[in-house]
Coordinates of C-alpha atoms and ligand atoms in Angstrom, one line a residue:
M62 CA -26.4 -68.9 -2.6
F63 CA -24.9 -67.8 -5.8
A64 CA -23.5 -69.5 -9.0
L65 CA -22.6 -69.1 -12.1
M66 CA -24.0 -65.6 -12.2
T67 CA -23.8 -62.3 -13.9
N68 CA -22.7 -59.0 -12.1
K69 CA -26.3 -57.7 -12.5
E70 CA -27.7 -60.8 -11.1
I71 CA -25.6 -61.1 -8.2
Y72 CA -25.6 -57.3 -7.2
R73 CA -29.5 -57.2 -7.3
Q74 CA -29.7 -60.6 -4.9
F75 CA -27.2 -59.0 -2.3
L76 CA -29.2 -55.5 -2.5
H77 CA -32.3 -57.3 -2.0
Q78 CA -31.0 -59.6 1.3
L79 CA -29.4 -56.5 2.5
E80 CA -32.8 -54.5 2.1
Q81 CA -34.4 -57.1 5.0
I82 CA -32.2 -55.3 7.3
Y83 CA -30.9 -51.7 6.0
S84 CA -32.8 -48.8 4.6
S85 CA -32.5 -48.9 0.8
L86 CA -29.8 -46.1 0.7
E87 CA -27.9 -47.7 3.5
A88 CA -28.3 -51.1 1.6
M89 CA -27.0 -49.7 -1.6
T90 CA -23.8 -48.2 -0.1
I91 CA -22.8 -51.2 1.5
T92 CA -23.7 -53.5 -1.8
D93 CA -21.7 -50.9 -3.6
W94 CA -18.8 -50.9 -1.0
T95 CA -18.5 -54.7 -0.8
F96 CA -18.1 -55.3 -4.8
E97 CA -15.7 -53.2 -5.3
T98 CA -13.7 -53.8 -2.4
V99 CA -14.1 -57.7 -3.0
A100 CA -15.3 -57.9 -7.0
G101 CA -13.2 -54.8 -7.9
V102 CA -16.6 -54.0 -9.8
K103 CA -17.8 -50.5 -9.1
R104 CA -21.4 -49.1 -10.5
S105 CA -20.0 -47.8 -13.5
D106 CA -18.8 -51.1 -14.8
L107 CA -21.7 -53.3 -13.6
I108 CA -23.9 -50.4 -16.2
K109 CA -21.0 -51.5 -18.6
N110 CA -20.5 -54.8 -18.6
P111 CA -24.3 -56.2 -16.5
D112 CA -24.1 -59.8 -18.0
Q113 CA -20.4 -60.7 -17.3
V114 CA -20.2 -63.6 -15.3
V115 CA -18.5 -63.7 -11.8
E116 CA -16.0 -66.0 -10.9
N117 CA -16.4 -68.4 -8.2
K118 CA -13.7 -67.3 -6.0
I119 CA -15.6 -63.8 -6.1
I120 CA -19.1 -65.6 -5.6
L121 CA -18.1 -67.6 -2.6
Q122 CA -16.0 -64.1 -1.1
L123 CA -19.6 -62.1 -1.6
N124 CA -21.5 -65.0 -0.2
S125 CA -19.5 -64.7 3.5
C126 CA -20.0 -61.0 3.3
L127 CA -23.2 -61.1 2.9
T128 CA -23.8 -64.0 5.7
E129 CA -21.8 -61.8 8.3
L130 CA -24.0 -58.5 7.1
M131 CA -27.0 -61.0 7.8
Q132 CA -25.8 -61.1 10.9
H133 CA -26.2 -56.8 11.7
K134 CA -21.9 -57.0 11.6
P135 CA -20.9 -53.6 10.4
I136 CA -19.5 -53.7 6.8
Q137 CA -16.1 -51.9 8.1
Y138 CA -15.4 -55.2 10.2
I139 CA -15.8 -57.1 7.5
L140 CA -13.9 -55.8 5.0
G141 CA -11.3 -54.2 8.2
E142 CA -11.0 -50.8 6.5
A143 CA -13.4 -47.4 7.5
W144 CA -13.3 -44.0 5.6
F145 CA -12.6 -40.8 7.9
F146 CA -11.4 -37.3 6.4
K147 CA -11.3 -38.9 2.7
M148 CA -8.4 -41.7 4.5
K149 CA -8.6 -45.5 4.6
F150 CA -7.9 -46.5 8.0
K151 CA -7.3 -50.4 9.2
V152 CA -10.6 -51.2 11.5
N153 CA -10.8 -54.0 13.9
D154 CA -13.1 -55.0 16.5
Q155 CA -10.9 -53.4 19.0
V156 CA -11.4 -50.1 17.4
L157 CA -14.7 -48.0 17.5
I158 CA -15.5 -47.5 13.9
P159 CA -14.8 -43.7 13.0
R160 CA -18.3 -41.8 12.6
P161 CA -18.8 -38.5 10.9
E162 CA -19.7 -36.7 13.4
T163 CA -16.5 -37.0 14.4
E164 CA -14.9 -35.8 11.2
E165 CA -17.1 -32.4 12.4
L166 CA -15.2 -32.0 15.4
V167 CA -11.6 -32.3 14.0
Q168 CA -13.0 -29.9 11.2
L169 CA -13.7 -27.5 14.2
V170 CA -9.9 -27.8 15.2
L171 CA -9.1 -26.7 11.5
D172 CA -11.5 -24.0 11.0
D173 CA -9.9 -22.6 14.2
Y174 CA -6.1 -23.2 13.6
N175 CA -5.5 -24.1 10.0
N176 CA -4.5 -20.2 9.5
K177 CA -2.0 -18.1 8.9
K178 CA -1.5 -17.7 12.6
Y179 CA -0.3 -21.4 12.7
S180 CA 1.3 -21.5 8.8
Q181 CA 4.6 -22.7 8.2
E182 CA 6.2 -19.5 8.3
S183 CA 5.1 -18.3 11.6
G184 CA 7.5 -21.3 13.2
K185 CA 5.0 -22.1 16.0
I186 CA 4.6 -25.3 16.4
L187 CA 1.1 -26.6 17.9
S188 CA 1.0 -29.4 20.6
I189 CA -2.5 -31.6 20.5
L190 CA -3.2 -34.2 22.8
D191 CA -6.0 -36.8 21.1
I192 CA -7.6 -38.8 24.3
G193 CA -8.5 -42.1 23.6
T194 CA -7.8 -42.7 20.2
G195 CA -9.3 -45.7 18.9
S196 CA -8.3 -46.4 15.2
G197 CA -6.0 -43.3 15.8
C198 CA -9.0 -40.8 13.3
I199 CA -9.0 -37.9 15.1
A200 CA -4.9 -37.7 15.6
I201 CA -3.8 -38.8 12.2
A202 CA -6.2 -36.4 10.3
L203 CA -5.0 -33.6 12.5
K204 CA -1.5 -34.3 11.7
N205 CA -1.8 -34.1 8.5
N206 CA -3.8 -31.2 7.9
L207 CA -1.9 -29.1 10.3
T208 CA 1.8 -29.3 9.5
N209 CA 3.3 -27.8 12.1
S210 CA 2.2 -29.6 15.1
V211 CA 3.4 -32.4 17.3
V212 CA 0.2 -35.1 17.9
H213 CA 0.0 -37.1 21.0
A214 CA -2.4 -39.7 21.3
T215 CA -3.7 -41.6 24.3
D216 CA -5.5 -45.3 24.5
V217 CA -5.8 -48.0 27.5
S218 CA -6.6 -50.6 25.1
E219 CA -3.5 -52.2 23.7
G220 CA -5.4 -53.5 21.1
A221 CA -6.5 -50.3 19.7
L222 CA -2.8 -48.8 20.1
E223 CA -1.9 -51.5 17.6
I224 CA -4.3 -50.3 15.0
A225 CA -3.8 -46.7 15.3
K226 CA 0.2 -47.1 15.2
E227 CA 0.0 -48.8 11.9
N228 CA -2.8 -46.1 10.8
A229 CA -0.2 -43.6 11.3
L230 CA 2.1 -45.4 9.6
N231 CA 0.0 -46.5 6.5
L232 CA -0.9 -42.7 6.4
K233 CA 2.2 -41.3 7.0
A234 CA 1.5 -39.4 10.0
E235 CA 4.3 -39.0 12.9
I236 CA 1.9 -39.5 16.1
N237 CA 3.5 -39.9 19.4
F238 CA 1.3 -42.9 21.1
I239 CA 1.3 -43.3 25.0
S240 CA -0.5 -46.1 26.1
L241 CA -2.2 -45.0 29.5
D242 CA -5.5 -44.8 31.5
F243 CA -6.4 -41.4 31.4
L244 CA -8.8 -42.0 34.3
N245 CA -5.6 -42.9 36.5
E246 CA -4.7 -39.0 37.6
N247 CA -1.2 -40.6 38.8
S248 CA -0.5 -41.3 34.5
W249 CA -0.8 -37.7 33.8
H250 CA 2.8 -36.9 34.2
Q251 CA 3.6 -39.2 31.1
L252 CA 1.8 -36.7 29.1
P253 CA 3.7 -32.9 28.3
N254 CA 1.4 -29.1 28.6
I255 CA -0.7 -28.8 25.3
D256 CA -2.3 -26.3 23.2
I257 CA -5.2 -28.6 21.9
I258 CA -6.9 -31.2 23.8
I259 CA -9.3 -33.3 21.8
S260 CA -11.4 -36.0 22.8
N261 CA -14.4 -38.3 21.6
P262 CA -13.9 -40.3 25.1
P263 CA -16.7 -43.1 25.9
Y264 CA -20.2 -41.4 26.9
I265 CA -23.0 -43.8 26.8
P266 CA -24.2 -44.8 29.9
F267 CA -24.4 -48.6 30.3
E268 CA -28.2 -48.3 30.9
E269 CA -28.6 -47.5 27.0
K270 CA -27.0 -50.4 26.0
K271 CA -30.5 -52.0 25.3
I272 CA -31.7 -49.2 23.1
L273 CA -28.7 -49.1 20.5
D274 CA -28.2 -50.9 17.6
K275 CA -27.5 -54.9 17.4
N276 CA -24.6 -53.9 15.3
V277 CA -23.3 -51.4 17.7
T278 CA -23.4 -53.7 20.7
H279 CA -22.6 -56.9 19.3
Y280 CA -19.6 -55.7 17.7
E281 CA -18.0 -52.5 18.6
P282 CA -15.6 -52.5 21.8
H283 CA -17.5 -51.6 25.1
Q284 CA -14.7 -50.2 26.4
A285 CA -14.8 -47.8 23.6
L286 CA -18.3 -46.6 24.1
F287 CA -19.7 -46.9 27.3
V288 CA -19.6 -45.6 31.0
T289 CA -21.3 -46.5 34.3
D290 CA -24.3 -45.2 35.1
S291 CA -23.4 -43.6 38.5
S292 CA -20.5 -41.5 36.7
P293 CA -21.5 -40.7 33.3
F294 CA -19.5 -37.6 32.8
I295 CA -16.5 -38.8 34.6
F296 CA -14.1 -38.3 31.0
Y297 CA -15.3 -34.9 30.9
E298 CA -14.3 -34.0 34.8
K299 CA -11.1 -35.9 34.4
I300 CA -10.4 -33.6 31.0
A301 CA -11.3 -30.3 33.5
A302 CA -8.6 -31.6 35.8
F303 CA -6.2 -32.4 33.8
C304 CA -6.4 -29.2 31.9
K305 CA -5.9 -27.1 35.3
K306 CA -2.2 -28.2 35.2
H307 CA -1.7 -29.5 31.7
L308 CA -3.6 -26.7 29.2
L309 CA -1.0 -24.0 27.7
A310 CA -1.8 -20.3 27.8
N311 CA -4.5 -19.4 25.2
G312 CA -5.3 -23.4 24.9
K313 CA -8.7 -24.9 24.1
I314 CA -10.5 -28.1 24.7
F315 CA -12.7 -29.9 21.6
V316 CA -14.8 -32.4 23.0
E317 CA -17.5 -34.8 21.3
F318 CA -20.2 -35.4 23.8
H319 CA -23.8 -37.3 24.6
E320 CA -26.6 -35.6 22.5
D321 CA -28.9 -35.4 25.7
F322 CA -26.3 -34.2 27.9
A323 CA -25.1 -30.7 26.5
I324 CA -26.4 -28.6 29.6
Q325 CA -24.5 -31.3 31.9
T326 CA -21.3 -31.6 29.7
A327 CA -20.8 -28.2 29.3
A328 CA -21.6 -27.0 33.5
I329 CA -18.4 -29.4 33.9
F330 CA -16.2 -26.5 31.8
E331 CA -18.2 -23.5 32.9
V332 CA -16.3 -22.4 36.1
D333 CA -13.0 -22.2 34.4
Y334 CA -13.9 -21.6 30.7
Q335 CA -15.9 -20.3 28.0
V336 CA -18.2 -22.7 26.5
E337 CA -19.6 -23.1 23.1
I338 CA -22.2 -25.9 22.2
K339 CA -22.0 -27.1 18.5
K340 CA -24.5 -29.2 17.0
D341 CA -23.5 -32.1 14.6
I342 CA -25.1 -32.7 10.5
F343 CA -28.2 -34.4 12.1
G344 CA -29.0 -30.8 14.4
K345 CA -28.1 -32.8 17.5
D346 CA -26.1 -31.2 20.4
R347 CA -22.8 -32.7 19.8
M348 CA -19.3 -31.0 20.3
L349 CA -17.8 -28.7 23.0
I350 CA -15.5 -25.6 21.8
I351 CA -13.8 -25.2 25.2
N352 CA -11.9 -21.7 25.8
K353 CA -9.9 -20.4 28.4
K354 CA -11.6 -17.3 29.9
Ligands
SAM271 N1 -11.2 -41.4 19.3 C1 -11.4 -42.6 18.4 C2 -12.6 -42.1 17.3 O1 -13.3 -41.2 17.8 O2 -13.2 -42.9 16.2 C3 -12.2 -43.4 19.1 C4 -13.2 -43.0 20.1 S1 -13.4 -44.3 21.4 C5 -15.5 -43.8 21.2 C6 -13.4 -43.5 22.5 C7 -12.2 -44.4 23.0 O3 -11.6 -44.3 24.5 C8 -11.4 -46.1 22.7 O4 -10.5 -46.5 21.8 C9 -11.5 -46.5 23.8 O5 -10.3 -47.6 24.0 C10 -10.4 -45.3 24.8 N2 -10.6 -45.6 26.3 C11 -11.4 -46.1 27.1 N3 -11.3 -45.9 28.8 C12 -10.0 -45.4 28.7 C13 -9.0 -44.9 29.5 N4 -9.7 -44.9 30.7 N5 -8.1 -44.2 28.9 C14 -7.6 -43.7 27.7 N6 -8.6 -44.3 26.8 C15 -9.7 -44.8 27.2
LIG272 N1 -21.1 -41.5 18.9 C1 -21.1 -43.0 19.1 C2 -22.6 -44.2 19.3 O1 -23.3 -43.5 18.5 C3 -20.3 -43.4 20.5 C4 -19.3 -42.3 20.3 C5 -18.8 -42.4 21.8 O2 -19.3 -43.0 23.3 N2 -17.8 -41.3 22.1 O3 -22.2 -45.8 18.9

C-alpha cells in the first residue's frame, strides 16, 4: 500500500486505517507504538521530520503489521511485547496479554507489604505463590518490588512457562517456576507453605465467548481465559481448599475475578476468612483481598 512516502504520510494512512476498527485514542496509541518499535520513529521525531522519506524495508514491515492489525490481531502479539508495571514483557500466543487491572492487583499486595515490617532490615522473608502465571507478569513484578521474598509461580501450560522463564531472566527476577495442574489436588505436595497467594485465574464462563471481542477470542489462549459454564468458580474453590493446608498464619490471598460475580466469589472465602472486595480503575468489582479471621 505504501511506496516512497514520508513519515507524515505513512503515519496518517496507518492511523486512518486503524480508526476503522479501533477508537481514535486506541488507534493513535497503536500507531505510535508500532512506529516507535518498527521504524524507530517517535511522535516527537515525526513532528521534527515530517517530510523524511521512509526506507522501503520499514515500509514493508509497517504494511505487514497493518495487515495483521486489520485482522484484529493484538498489537502486543504482532510486536511480541507488552508492558506491565513499567517493565517490557515478551509475549506470544501461549500467554495472556497482561492487563492493567492485574497491575492493580499487584499494587494491592505492594500497598500491604512494602513497608518497614518486611523491609530488608527486618530479615523477614515472604513466601509468595502466583497461580496461573502466564507471562510471569505478577510473579516478576512482585519479586522485583519486594526484595525480601521467595516467589513461586505455577502454570499448566508449558508454552506459557517457557515465556515466563525468559521474562524472569530478562528482567532479572529469580522465580521458582513449577509446572503443574493446580486443579489436580494431587499436585499440591509440590508447593510449599505460603504467606501470600495471588492469582488471576481463568474466570470467563465459556458461554460468554460469543460476546467477547475478536482480538481476545481469536488470538488469546483459551486455556488462560475460560472456565466451564458448569464450574465457573472452580479455581477459587481450589484456592480456598489449598489454603486450608498451605496458607501460613497471617497469610493473605489476593485474587482477580469476573466483574459480575463479586458476591459468589467472595462467598467461597467468607466462611473462613475476612473478605474485602476492591474495584478496578474502571469502577468494576475486580479483586478480593482475603485475610485470615
Ligand atoms: N497471571 C497472568 C496474568 O495475569 O496476565 C496470566 C493469567 S491467565 C488469566 C490464567 C493462567 O492460568 C494462564 O496462563 C493459564 O495457562 C493458567 N492455567 C489454566 N488452567 C490452569 C491449571 N489447571 N493449573 C495451573 N494453571 C492454569
Ligand atoms: N480480564 C481478562 C479479559 O477481559 C480475562 C482474564 C481472566 O480470565 N482471568 O479478557
